[in-house]
Amino acid sequence: MKRNLVTTLLTFISLAASAQHLIKGKVIDGNNRPVISASILLKKKSEKSIVQTSITDSSGLFLLNPKQTLQHQLFISAIGFEPAFVDLPDVLHQDTILLVRLNLQGRQLKEVNIEAKPALIVRKTDRIIFNVENSLSAIGGDGIDALSKAPGVRVNDNGINIVGKSSIKIMVNDKLIQLSGADLINYVKSIPSANIKRVEIITNPSARYEADGNSGLINIVLKKNGAQGFNGMINTGGIVASRYTAGLTGIFNYNLDKLHISSNLSGVYQEIESRYFTAFSSSKSLWERQREELTKGKGGRGDLRVDYDLTANTTIGLKYMEGARHFTIDTKEKSGFYTPARLLDSTLILSGRDKLKYTLRNFEFYLDHKIDTAGKKMEFSSNYFRYGTMDDNHFQSISYTPQQELRNRYQPVGLAQNERFDIFSSKLDFSLPYQFASLELGAKISNIKSKNNLSYASTSDAIVLNNNLFDYKENTQSLYATADKNFNKWSIKLGLRMEMTQTTGRSPLQTSTQKNDYVQLFPTFYLKHSPNENHVFSFTYGRRINRPGYSLLNPARFYSAVNVYEEGNPFLKPSFSNNFELNYNYKDWLSTSVYSNFVSNGFSTLDFFDPESNIQSRVQRNYANSVSIGLSETVTINKVSWWENNNQLNVYMERSESNGAIAEGTLKQWSGYVSSNNTFTLNTKKTLMANATFWYQFPEVSDRLISESYYAVDLSLRAMFMQRKLSLSLNSSDIFKTSQRKYKGIVNGVHQFNTQYRDNRKTMISILYRFGNSKGNKASRKTDDTETNRIKQGI
């Protein structure tokens, strides 16, 4: 008897230790009274075999601890009641609570409610999940509000960044958003946080994604909605600084049975003042340059997406996007040239106007097909992207003696640059979950054509004449495979991507056509261990490539002053990086990451200054191998209903070693970043909210220069009316005007100083109104297209 008891006890302990997550539930009747002795059966959908059983107690409660829930469902029945079915999610990330209401026999079965509140922060094998719907940022805010709370994500006047990554790419429901700069931020701001289910931070993208760029991915997952009818949102507002900006955005959604239509329209007018100071100092000369710019621009962008469900398992869709933006930049500049004794030798005055026009066009076709009920699916997409730039730049330079007497009046310079990019790509993906592992297989082809025509007016000063026509083509073929397996408390994911690339660049300035043809492999590896529900450890590795932007390969010289030009490099090569991360998560409030990046053949834009001729050149060089290591901490406090606090600390070291392209050898710098983001609810209905944010950036490396410390304090207030359909927001950024950038360093023996300020202190007023049903539209589909990120976009 004792032996049997010990055996039973050990069996129970073993089962409890191996359980993943519990399913807890309560069964009630139409009058909210508990249903006693209801039968609970856990079944496999395909086989209809019973996996586990349970019976409700005197309070109507039951408990199950399944090892997995992939393609499982619950069957709940009781004498005198209609039975109920509950489909379970494929993976349980935490304990799940069910509330099941049974109706008496003869009455229509009502909806089964599932009440499961996931943890705020969840660590998965290859990403961090930030469940926005459990955050105060989900109340009346926008996508930027949600991202600012996510672990490891930095949102400030520099834009959106991930700690330890040089750049980021934004996806919505796994679809890459083909915008950059201010347009990308405005697009994310147009997404109401109430429509966001979660944010996924992918610091080391798997083989499924493009290997290009030492960047991380942020995937914004929207809530799904099958509600019929029409809904939308209108958002308008303005920014007041030294100048002003005004914008209007409209989102419109319509669902009718199998047809799903959505559209996003936006327009903006803006004026921005910028000030720059640059100094180049050597033993032979000193050049100080002060530059003021006034940028005025207007533009608009619109997209239309139409999905149609051919069957319950197959959906086809089309998406079309069109955009244009016009800028005028008026420039005033004063430069002083000094002798070795630091006596003024001459002054150069410049005035100019640069007219820019950017156009964008994107067309996409896609098809999604569910192969079977076990979760296997196929996704196909074909994409065409066109981007154009037209630049009409004119400037006049006049040189004076120290006594302000005319020394030289240069001929006015006029130049026109037309650049166009055409990108075709097609992609096929398979998701194949099997019992032995979950597989992902896919292939992609892309074809890129770029043409740049630069011409100077014949009356321009002879110093700058440098006409050029540059044609560039790039073809890439990719194959990938990943395998994901969970066993006990461990998860492992392996991936391999192969990319074959052929490039051709032609220019009259080159004696021969520049060609490249290479094949590269990009492995990825992820390992996660969850000893219990409070602790998660993980390790990730990935190899990536960073290809130069297409414009950086153009050898033509683009003059912005008679002694300042920017020049591409047709011999620029890609750089490669190996990225390692060791992560730890404690419950849903502490996230720790130790990371390192090793970059070989790194390239960047360098500023050279010739003291003999007083000419500044901005050139592209593969100049260094670099290493960065860091520690990142995110602490989130949301234990009280009226306050949510998110704190970030990042300490890191960057070390680069020159390969001989510049005279200086090794540059090493320790740096850090701290921030505190606080959201407060000011009333019990949570319709009045405030936010206070502080961030501080310690000195860090930017190319071969080192920045001084800078910081900012931001405050905001948000009020909601009409059942939260109407929101009013007031935001003040950089209140104390402390985010000005200052850089210094040495390149080829010349000391460089640089200060820039782009009117960061500003106040933003926003009005948002939602109409129709309150839910979002059908979720966007998955595609992946990263070639457009290498275009220097102005829209």
mmCIF file with all atom_site columns, C-alpha atoms in Angstrom, residues 20-173:
data_model
loop_
_atom_site.group_PDB
_atom_site.id
_atom_site.type_symbol
_atom_site.label_atom_id
_atom_site.label_alt_id
_atom_site.label_comp_id
_atom_site.label_asym_id
_atom_site.label_entity_id
_atom_site.label_seq_id
_atom_site.pdbx_PDB_ins_code
_atom_site.Cartn_x
_atom_site.Cartn_y
_atom_site.Cartn_z
_atom_site.occupancy
_atom_site.B_iso_or_equiv
_atom_site.pdbx_formal_charge
_atom_site.auth_seq_id
_atom_site.auth_comp_id
_atom_site.auth_asym_id
_atom_site.auth_atom_id
_atom_site.pdbx_PDB_model_num
ATOM 1   C CA . GLN A 1 20  ? 3.811   23.538 -19.582 1.00 0.00 ? 20  GLN A CA 1
ATOM 2   C CA . HIS A 1 21  ? 0.861   25.740 -18.644 1.00 0.00 ? 21  HIS A CA 1
ATOM 3   C CA . LEU A 1 22  ? -2.457  25.084 -16.924 1.00 0.00 ? 22  LEU A CA 1
ATOM 4   C CA . ILE A 1 23  ? -5.949  25.488 -18.333 1.00 0.00 ? 23  ILE A CA 1
ATOM 5   C CA . LYS A 1 24  ? -8.237  26.703 -15.589 1.00 0.00 ? 24  LYS A CA 1
ATOM 6   C CA . GLY A 1 25  ? -11.923 27.258 -16.086 1.00 0.00 ? 25  GLY A CA 1
ATOM 7   C CA . LYS A 1 26  ? -15.370 27.755 -14.680 1.00 0.00 ? 26  LYS A CA 1
ATOM 8   C CA . VAL A 1 27  ? -18.649 26.513 -16.151 1.00 0.00 ? 27  VAL A CA 1
ATOM 9   C CA . ILE A 1 28  ? -21.792 28.552 -15.445 1.00 0.00 ? 28  ILE A CA 1
ATOM 10  C CA . ASP A 1 29  ? -25.403 28.598 -16.622 1.00 0.00 ? 29  ASP A CA 1
ATOM 11  C CA . GLY A 1 30  ? -27.480 31.425 -18.075 1.00 0.00 ? 30  GLY A CA 1
ATOM 12  C CA . ASN A 1 31  ? -28.050 32.857 -14.576 1.00 0.00 ? 31  ASN A CA 1
ATOM 13  C CA . ASN A 1 32  ? -24.305 32.857 -13.789 1.00 0.00 ? 32  ASN A CA 1
ATOM 14  C CA . ARG A 1 33  ? -24.674 29.924 -11.367 1.00 0.00 ? 33  ARG A CA 1
ATOM 15  C CA . PRO A 1 34  ? -21.991 27.193 -11.341 1.00 0.00 ? 34  PRO A CA 1
ATOM 16  C CA . VAL A 1 35  ? -22.685 23.989 -13.269 1.00 0.00 ? 35  VAL A CA 1
ATOM 17  C CA . ILE A 1 36  ? -21.689 21.060 -11.054 1.00 0.00 ? 36  ILE A CA 1
ATOM 18  C CA . SER A 1 37  ? -20.265 17.761 -12.393 1.00 0.00 ? 37  SER A CA 1
ATOM 19  C CA . ALA A 1 38  ? -19.949 19.046 -15.981 1.00 0.00 ? 38  ALA A CA 1
ATOM 20  C CA . SER A 1 39  ? -17.765 16.788 -18.131 1.00 0.00 ? 39  SER A CA 1
ATOM 21  C CA . ILE A 1 40  ? -14.602 18.385 -19.572 1.00 0.00 ? 40  ILE A CA 1
ATOM 22  C CA . LEU A 1 41  ? -12.902 16.511 -22.421 1.00 0.00 ? 41  LEU A CA 1
ATOM 23  C CA . LEU A 1 42  ? -9.647  17.608 -24.113 1.00 0.00 ? 42  LEU A CA 1
ATOM 24  C CA . LYS A 1 43  ? -9.634  16.196 -27.659 1.00 0.00 ? 43  LYS A CA 1
ATOM 25  C CA . LYS A 1 44  ? -7.506  16.228 -30.772 1.00 0.00 ? 44  LYS A CA 1
ATOM 26  C CA . LYS A 1 45  ? -9.470  17.774 -33.643 1.00 0.00 ? 45  LYS A CA 1
ATOM 27  C CA . SER A 1 46  ? -8.194  15.435 -36.350 1.00 0.00 ? 46  SER A CA 1
ATOM 28  C CA . GLU A 1 47  ? -8.382  12.151 -34.474 1.00 0.00 ? 47  GLU A CA 1
ATOM 29  C CA . LYS A 1 48  ? -11.221 12.989 -32.036 1.00 0.00 ? 48  LYS A CA 1
ATOM 30  C CA . SER A 1 49  ? -9.247  11.007 -29.444 1.00 0.00 ? 49  SER A CA 1
ATOM 31  C CA . ILE A 1 50  ? -9.528  12.036 -25.796 1.00 0.00 ? 50  ILE A CA 1
ATOM 32  C CA . VAL A 1 51  ? -6.281  13.380 -24.327 1.00 0.00 ? 51  VAL A CA 1
ATOM 33  C CA . GLN A 1 52  ? -7.417  14.446 -20.834 1.00 0.00 ? 52  GLN A CA 1
ATOM 34  C CA . THR A 1 53  ? -10.625 14.633 -18.845 1.00 0.00 ? 53  THR A CA 1
ATOM 35  C CA . SER A 1 54  ? -11.890 16.596 -15.878 1.00 0.00 ? 54  SER A CA 1
ATOM 36  C CA . ILE A 1 55  ? -15.137 17.254 -13.940 1.00 0.00 ? 55  ILE A CA 1
ATOM 37  C CA . THR A 1 56  ? -16.269 20.548 -12.472 1.00 0.00 ? 56  THR A CA 1
ATOM 38  C CA . ASP A 1 57  ? -16.442 20.769 -8.692  1.00 0.00 ? 57  ASP A CA 1
ATOM 39  C CA . SER A 1 58  ? -19.130 22.312 -6.481  1.00 0.00 ? 58  SER A CA 1
ATOM 40  C CA . SER A 1 59  ? -18.026 25.798 -7.608  1.00 0.00 ? 59  SER A CA 1
ATOM 41  C CA . GLY A 1 60  ? -18.116 24.862 -11.295 1.00 0.00 ? 60  GLY A CA 1
ATOM 42  C CA . LEU A 1 61  ? -14.299 24.935 -11.512 1.00 0.00 ? 61  LEU A CA 1
ATOM 43  C CA . PHE A 1 62  ? -12.030 22.556 -13.449 1.00 0.00 ? 62  PHE A CA 1
ATOM 44  C CA . LEU A 1 63  ? -8.305  22.181 -14.120 1.00 0.00 ? 63  LEU A CA 1
ATOM 45  C CA . LEU A 1 64  ? -6.247  20.640 -16.971 1.00 0.00 ? 64  LEU A CA 1
ATOM 46  C CA . ASN A 1 65  ? -2.478  20.518 -17.554 1.00 0.00 ? 65  ASN A CA 1
ATOM 47  C CA . PRO A 1 66  ? -1.924  19.505 -21.208 1.00 0.00 ? 66  PRO A CA 1
ATOM 48  C CA . LYS A 1 67  ? 1.575   18.979 -22.579 1.00 0.00 ? 67  LYS A CA 1
ATOM 49  C CA . GLN A 1 68  ? 0.523   20.648 -25.824 1.00 0.00 ? 68  GLN A CA 1
ATOM 50  C CA . THR A 1 69  ? -2.582  22.198 -27.392 1.00 0.00 ? 69  THR A CA 1
ATOM 51  C CA . LEU A 1 70  ? -1.735  22.166 -31.103 1.00 0.00 ? 70  LEU A CA 1
ATOM 52  C CA . GLN A 1 71  ? -5.009  21.436 -32.958 1.00 0.00 ? 71  GLN A CA 1
ATOM 53  C CA . HIS A 1 72  ? -6.813  20.609 -29.711 1.00 0.00 ? 72  HIS A CA 1
ATOM 54  C CA . GLN A 1 73  ? -10.258 21.585 -28.464 1.00 0.00 ? 73  GLN A CA 1
ATOM 55  C CA . LEU A 1 74  ? -12.339 21.290 -25.312 1.00 0.00 ? 74  LEU A CA 1
ATOM 56  C CA . PHE A 1 75  ? -15.758 19.589 -25.237 1.00 0.00 ? 75  PHE A CA 1
ATOM 57  C CA . ILE A 1 76  ? -17.920 20.663 -22.292 1.00 0.00 ? 76  ILE A CA 1
ATOM 58  C CA . SER A 1 77  ? -21.187 18.899 -21.519 1.00 0.00 ? 77  SER A CA 1
ATOM 59  C CA . ALA A 1 78  ? -23.660 18.519 -18.660 1.00 0.00 ? 78  ALA A CA 1
ATOM 60  C CA . ILE A 1 79  ? -27.050 16.873 -18.228 1.00 0.00 ? 79  ILE A CA 1
ATOM 61  C CA . GLY A 1 80  ? -29.834 19.234 -19.289 1.00 0.00 ? 80  GLY A CA 1
ATOM 62  C CA . PHE A 1 81  ? -27.509 21.645 -21.124 1.00 0.00 ? 81  PHE A CA 1
ATOM 63  C CA . GLU A 1 82  ? -26.411 22.141 -24.704 1.00 0.00 ? 82  GLU A CA 1
ATOM 64  C CA . PRO A 1 83  ? -22.760 21.059 -25.159 1.00 0.00 ? 83  PRO A CA 1
ATOM 65  C CA . ALA A 1 84  ? -20.049 23.606 -25.999 1.00 0.00 ? 84  ALA A CA 1
ATOM 66  C CA . PHE A 1 85  ? -16.788 23.448 -27.961 1.00 0.00 ? 85  PHE A CA 1
ATOM 67  C CA . VAL A 1 86  ? -13.749 25.656 -27.351 1.00 0.00 ? 86  VAL A CA 1
ATOM 68  C CA . ASP A 1 87  ? -10.851 25.738 -29.859 1.00 0.00 ? 87  ASP A CA 1
ATOM 69  C CA . LEU A 1 88  ? -7.569  26.194 -28.030 1.00 0.00 ? 88  LEU A CA 1
ATOM 70  C CA . PRO A 1 89  ? -4.612  28.250 -29.322 1.00 0.00 ? 89  PRO A CA 1
ATOM 71  C CA . ASP A 1 90  ? -1.774  26.216 -30.829 1.00 0.00 ? 90  ASP A CA 1
ATOM 72  C CA . VAL A 1 91  ? 0.639   27.332 -28.097 1.00 0.00 ? 91  VAL A CA 1
ATOM 73  C CA . LEU A 1 92  ? -0.068  28.373 -24.508 1.00 0.00 ? 92  LEU A CA 1
ATOM 74  C CA . HIS A 1 93  ? 2.431   30.996 -23.319 1.00 0.00 ? 93  HIS A CA 1
ATOM 75  C CA . GLN A 1 94  ? 0.933   31.184 -19.818 1.00 0.00 ? 94  GLN A CA 1
ATOM 76  C CA . ASP A 1 95  ? -1.900  29.807 -17.725 1.00 0.00 ? 95  ASP A CA 1
ATOM 77  C CA . THR A 1 96  ? -5.206  30.255 -19.548 1.00 0.00 ? 96  THR A CA 1
ATOM 78  C CA . ILE A 1 97  ? -8.506  31.027 -17.825 1.00 0.00 ? 97  ILE A CA 1
ATOM 79  C CA . LEU A 1 98  ? -11.797 30.050 -19.466 1.00 0.00 ? 98  LEU A CA 1
ATOM 80  C CA . LEU A 1 99  ? -15.314 31.141 -18.626 1.00 0.00 ? 99  LEU A CA 1
ATOM 81  C CA . VAL A 1 100 ? -17.834 28.820 -20.286 1.00 0.00 ? 100 VAL A CA 1
ATOM 82  C CA . ARG A 1 101 ? -21.556 29.545 -20.239 1.00 0.00 ? 101 ARG A CA 1
ATOM 83  C CA . LEU A 1 102 ? -23.898 26.625 -21.032 1.00 0.00 ? 102 LEU A CA 1
ATOM 84  C CA . ASN A 1 103 ? -27.478 27.112 -22.149 1.00 0.00 ? 103 ASN A CA 1
ATOM 85  C CA . LEU A 1 104 ? -30.368 24.838 -21.248 1.00 0.00 ? 104 LEU A CA 1
ATOM 86  C CA . GLN A 1 105 ? -31.286 22.324 -23.923 1.00 0.00 ? 105 GLN A CA 1
ATOM 87  C CA . GLY A 1 106 ? -33.625 23.747 -26.563 1.00 0.00 ? 106 GLY A CA 1
ATOM 88  C CA . ARG A 1 107 ? -32.047 27.211 -26.489 1.00 0.00 ? 107 ARG A CA 1
ATOM 89  C CA . GLN A 1 108 ? -29.456 28.602 -28.873 1.00 0.00 ? 108 GLN A CA 1
ATOM 90  C CA . LEU A 1 109 ? -25.894 28.259 -27.621 1.00 0.00 ? 109 LEU A CA 1
ATOM 91  C CA . LYS A 1 110 ? -24.387 31.618 -26.795 1.00 0.00 ? 110 LYS A CA 1
ATOM 92  C CA . GLU A 1 111 ? -20.790 32.642 -27.338 1.00 0.00 ? 111 GLU A CA 1
ATOM 93  C CA . VAL A 1 112 ? -18.123 31.000 -25.202 1.00 0.00 ? 112 VAL A CA 1
ATOM 94  C CA . ASN A 1 113 ? -16.010 33.678 -23.518 1.00 0.00 ? 113 ASN A CA 1
ATOM 95  C CA . ILE A 1 114 ? -12.297 33.124 -23.065 1.00 0.00 ? 114 ILE A CA 1
ATOM 96  C CA . GLU A 1 115 ? -10.702 35.385 -20.502 1.00 0.00 ? 115 GLU A CA 1
ATOM 97  C CA . ALA A 1 116 ? -6.924  34.956 -20.696 1.00 0.00 ? 116 ALA A CA 1
ATOM 98  C CA . LYS A 1 117 ? -4.654  37.794 -19.749 1.00 0.00 ? 117 LYS A CA 1
ATOM 99  C CA . PRO A 1 118 ? -1.161  37.109 -21.066 1.00 0.00 ? 118 PRO A CA 1
ATOM 100 C CA . ALA A 1 119 ? 1.919   38.435 -19.319 1.00 0.00 ? 119 ALA A CA 1
ATOM 101 C CA . LEU A 1 120 ? 3.012   41.934 -20.307 1.00 0.00 ? 120 LEU A CA 1
ATOM 102 C CA . ILE A 1 121 ? 6.419   40.706 -21.548 1.00 0.00 ? 121 ILE A CA 1
ATOM 103 C CA . VAL A 1 122 ? 6.996   37.173 -22.894 1.00 0.00 ? 122 VAL A CA 1
ATOM 104 C CA . ARG A 1 123 ? 10.288  35.740 -24.150 1.00 0.00 ? 123 ARG A CA 1
ATOM 105 C CA . LYS A 1 124 ? 9.936   33.393 -27.122 1.00 0.00 ? 124 LYS A CA 1
ATOM 106 C CA . THR A 1 125 ? 12.667  31.431 -28.873 1.00 0.00 ? 125 THR A CA 1
ATOM 107 C CA . ASP A 1 126 ? 13.579  34.127 -31.405 1.00 0.00 ? 126 ASP A CA 1
ATOM 108 C CA . ARG A 1 127 ? 11.848  37.301 -30.133 1.00 0.00 ? 127 ARG A CA 1
ATOM 109 C CA . ILE A 1 128 ? 10.431  39.285 -27.219 1.00 0.00 ? 128 ILE A CA 1
ATOM 110 C CA . ILE A 1 129 ? 6.663   39.748 -27.062 1.00 0.00 ? 129 ILE A CA 1
ATOM 111 C CA . PHE A 1 130 ? 5.271   42.967 -25.570 1.00 0.00 ? 130 PHE A CA 1
ATOM 112 C CA . ASN A 1 131 ? 1.523   42.527 -25.076 1.00 0.00 ? 131 ASN A CA 1
ATOM 113 C CA . VAL A 1 132 ? 0.294   46.057 -25.683 1.00 0.00 ? 132 VAL A CA 1
ATOM 114 C CA . GLU A 1 133 ? -3.314  45.253 -24.759 1.00 0.00 ? 133 GLU A CA 1
ATOM 115 C CA . ASN A 1 134 ? -2.174  44.767 -21.143 1.00 0.00 ? 134 ASN A CA 1
ATOM 116 C CA . SER A 1 135 ? -0.370  48.115 -21.028 1.00 0.00 ? 135 SER A CA 1
ATOM 117 C CA . LEU A 1 136 ? -1.685  51.576 -20.231 1.00 0.00 ? 136 LEU A CA 1
ATOM 118 C CA . SER A 1 137 ? -0.288  52.619 -23.617 1.00 0.00 ? 137 SER A CA 1
ATOM 119 C CA . ALA A 1 138 ? -3.245  50.789 -25.184 1.00 0.00 ? 138 ALA A CA 1
ATOM 120 C CA . ILE A 1 139 ? -5.632  53.409 -23.830 1.00 0.00 ? 139 ILE A CA 1
ATOM 121 C CA . GLY A 1 140 ? -6.150  56.245 -26.288 1.00 0.00 ? 140 GLY A CA 1
ATOM 122 C CA . GLY A 1 141 ? -2.578  56.251 -27.609 1.00 0.00 ? 141 GLY A CA 1
ATOM 123 C CA . ASP A 1 142 ? -0.926  55.418 -30.923 1.00 0.00 ? 142 ASP A CA 1
ATOM 124 C CA . GLY A 1 143 ? 1.726   53.093 -32.276 1.00 0.00 ? 143 GLY A CA 1
ATOM 125 C CA . ILE A 1 144 ? 4.600   55.309 -31.147 1.00 0.00 ? 144 ILE A CA 1
ATOM 126 C CA . ASP A 1 145 ? 3.223   55.291 -27.580 1.00 0.00 ? 145 ASP A CA 1
ATOM 127 C CA . ALA A 1 146 ? 3.162   51.497 -27.684 1.00 0.00 ? 146 ALA A CA 1
ATOM 128 C CA . LEU A 1 147 ? 6.693   51.144 -29.088 1.00 0.00 ? 147 LEU A CA 1
ATOM 129 C CA . SER A 1 148 ? 8.136   53.510 -26.472 1.00 0.00 ? 148 SER A CA 1
ATOM 130 C CA . LYS A 1 149 ? 7.139   50.999 -23.757 1.00 0.00 ? 149 LYS A CA 1
ATOM 131 C CA . ALA A 1 150 ? 8.557   47.910 -25.482 1.00 0.00 ? 150 ALA A CA 1
ATOM 132 C CA . PRO A 1 151 ? 11.744  46.405 -23.955 1.00 0.00 ? 151 PRO A CA 1
ATOM 133 C CA . GLY A 1 152 ? 14.935  47.401 -25.752 1.00 0.00 ? 152 GLY A CA 1
ATOM 134 C CA . VAL A 1 153 ? 13.198  49.916 -28.061 1.00 0.00 ? 153 VAL A CA 1
ATOM 135 C CA . ARG A 1 154 ? 14.293  53.561 -28.074 1.00 0.00 ? 154 ARG A CA 1
ATOM 136 C CA . VAL A 1 155 ? 11.924  56.243 -29.342 1.00 0.00 ? 155 VAL A CA 1
ATOM 137 C CA . ASN A 1 156 ? 13.252  59.817 -29.381 1.00 0.00 ? 156 ASN A CA 1
ATOM 138 C CA . ASP A 1 157 ? 13.977  62.623 -31.835 1.00 0.00 ? 157 ASP A CA 1
ATOM 139 C CA . ASN A 1 158 ? 16.425  60.304 -33.642 1.00 0.00 ? 158 ASN A CA 1
ATOM 140 C CA . GLY A 1 159 ? 13.498  58.062 -34.550 1.00 0.00 ? 159 GLY A CA 1
ATOM 141 C CA . ILE A 1 160 ? 12.864  54.440 -33.607 1.00 0.00 ? 160 ILE A CA 1
ATOM 142 C CA . ASN A 1 161 ? 15.821  52.234 -32.663 1.00 0.00 ? 161 ASN A CA 1
ATOM 143 C CA . ILE A 1 162 ? 16.596  48.900 -31.026 1.00 0.00 ? 162 ILE A CA 1
ATOM 144 C CA . VAL A 1 163 ? 19.388  48.803 -28.464 1.00 0.00 ? 163 VAL A CA 1
ATOM 145 C CA . GLY A 1 164 ? 22.578  47.432 -30.035 1.00 0.00 ? 164 GLY A CA 1
ATOM 146 C CA . LYS A 1 165 ? 21.355  47.764 -33.641 1.00 0.00 ? 165 LYS A CA 1
ATOM 147 C CA . SER A 1 166 ? 22.455  50.334 -36.208 1.00 0.00 ? 166 SER A CA 1
ATOM 148 C CA . SER A 1 167 ? 19.031  50.427 -37.854 1.00 0.00 ? 167 SER A CA 1
ATOM 149 C CA . ILE A 1 168 ? 15.562  48.901 -37.641 1.00 0.00 ? 168 ILE A CA 1
ATOM 150 C CA . LYS A 1 169 ? 12.824  47.807 -39.979 1.00 0.00 ? 169 LYS A CA 1
ATOM 151 C CA . ILE A 1 170 ? 9.137   48.041 -39.108 1.00 0.00 ? 170 ILE A CA 1
ATOM 152 C CA . MET A 1 171 ? 6.586   45.403 -40.066 1.00 0.00 ? 171 MET A CA 1
ATOM 153 C CA . VAL A 1 172 ? 2.829   45.295 -39.503 1.00 0.00 ? 172 VAL A CA 1
ATOM 154 C CA . ASN A 1 173 ? 1.528   41.718 -39.237 1.00 0.00 ? 173 ASN A CA 1
#
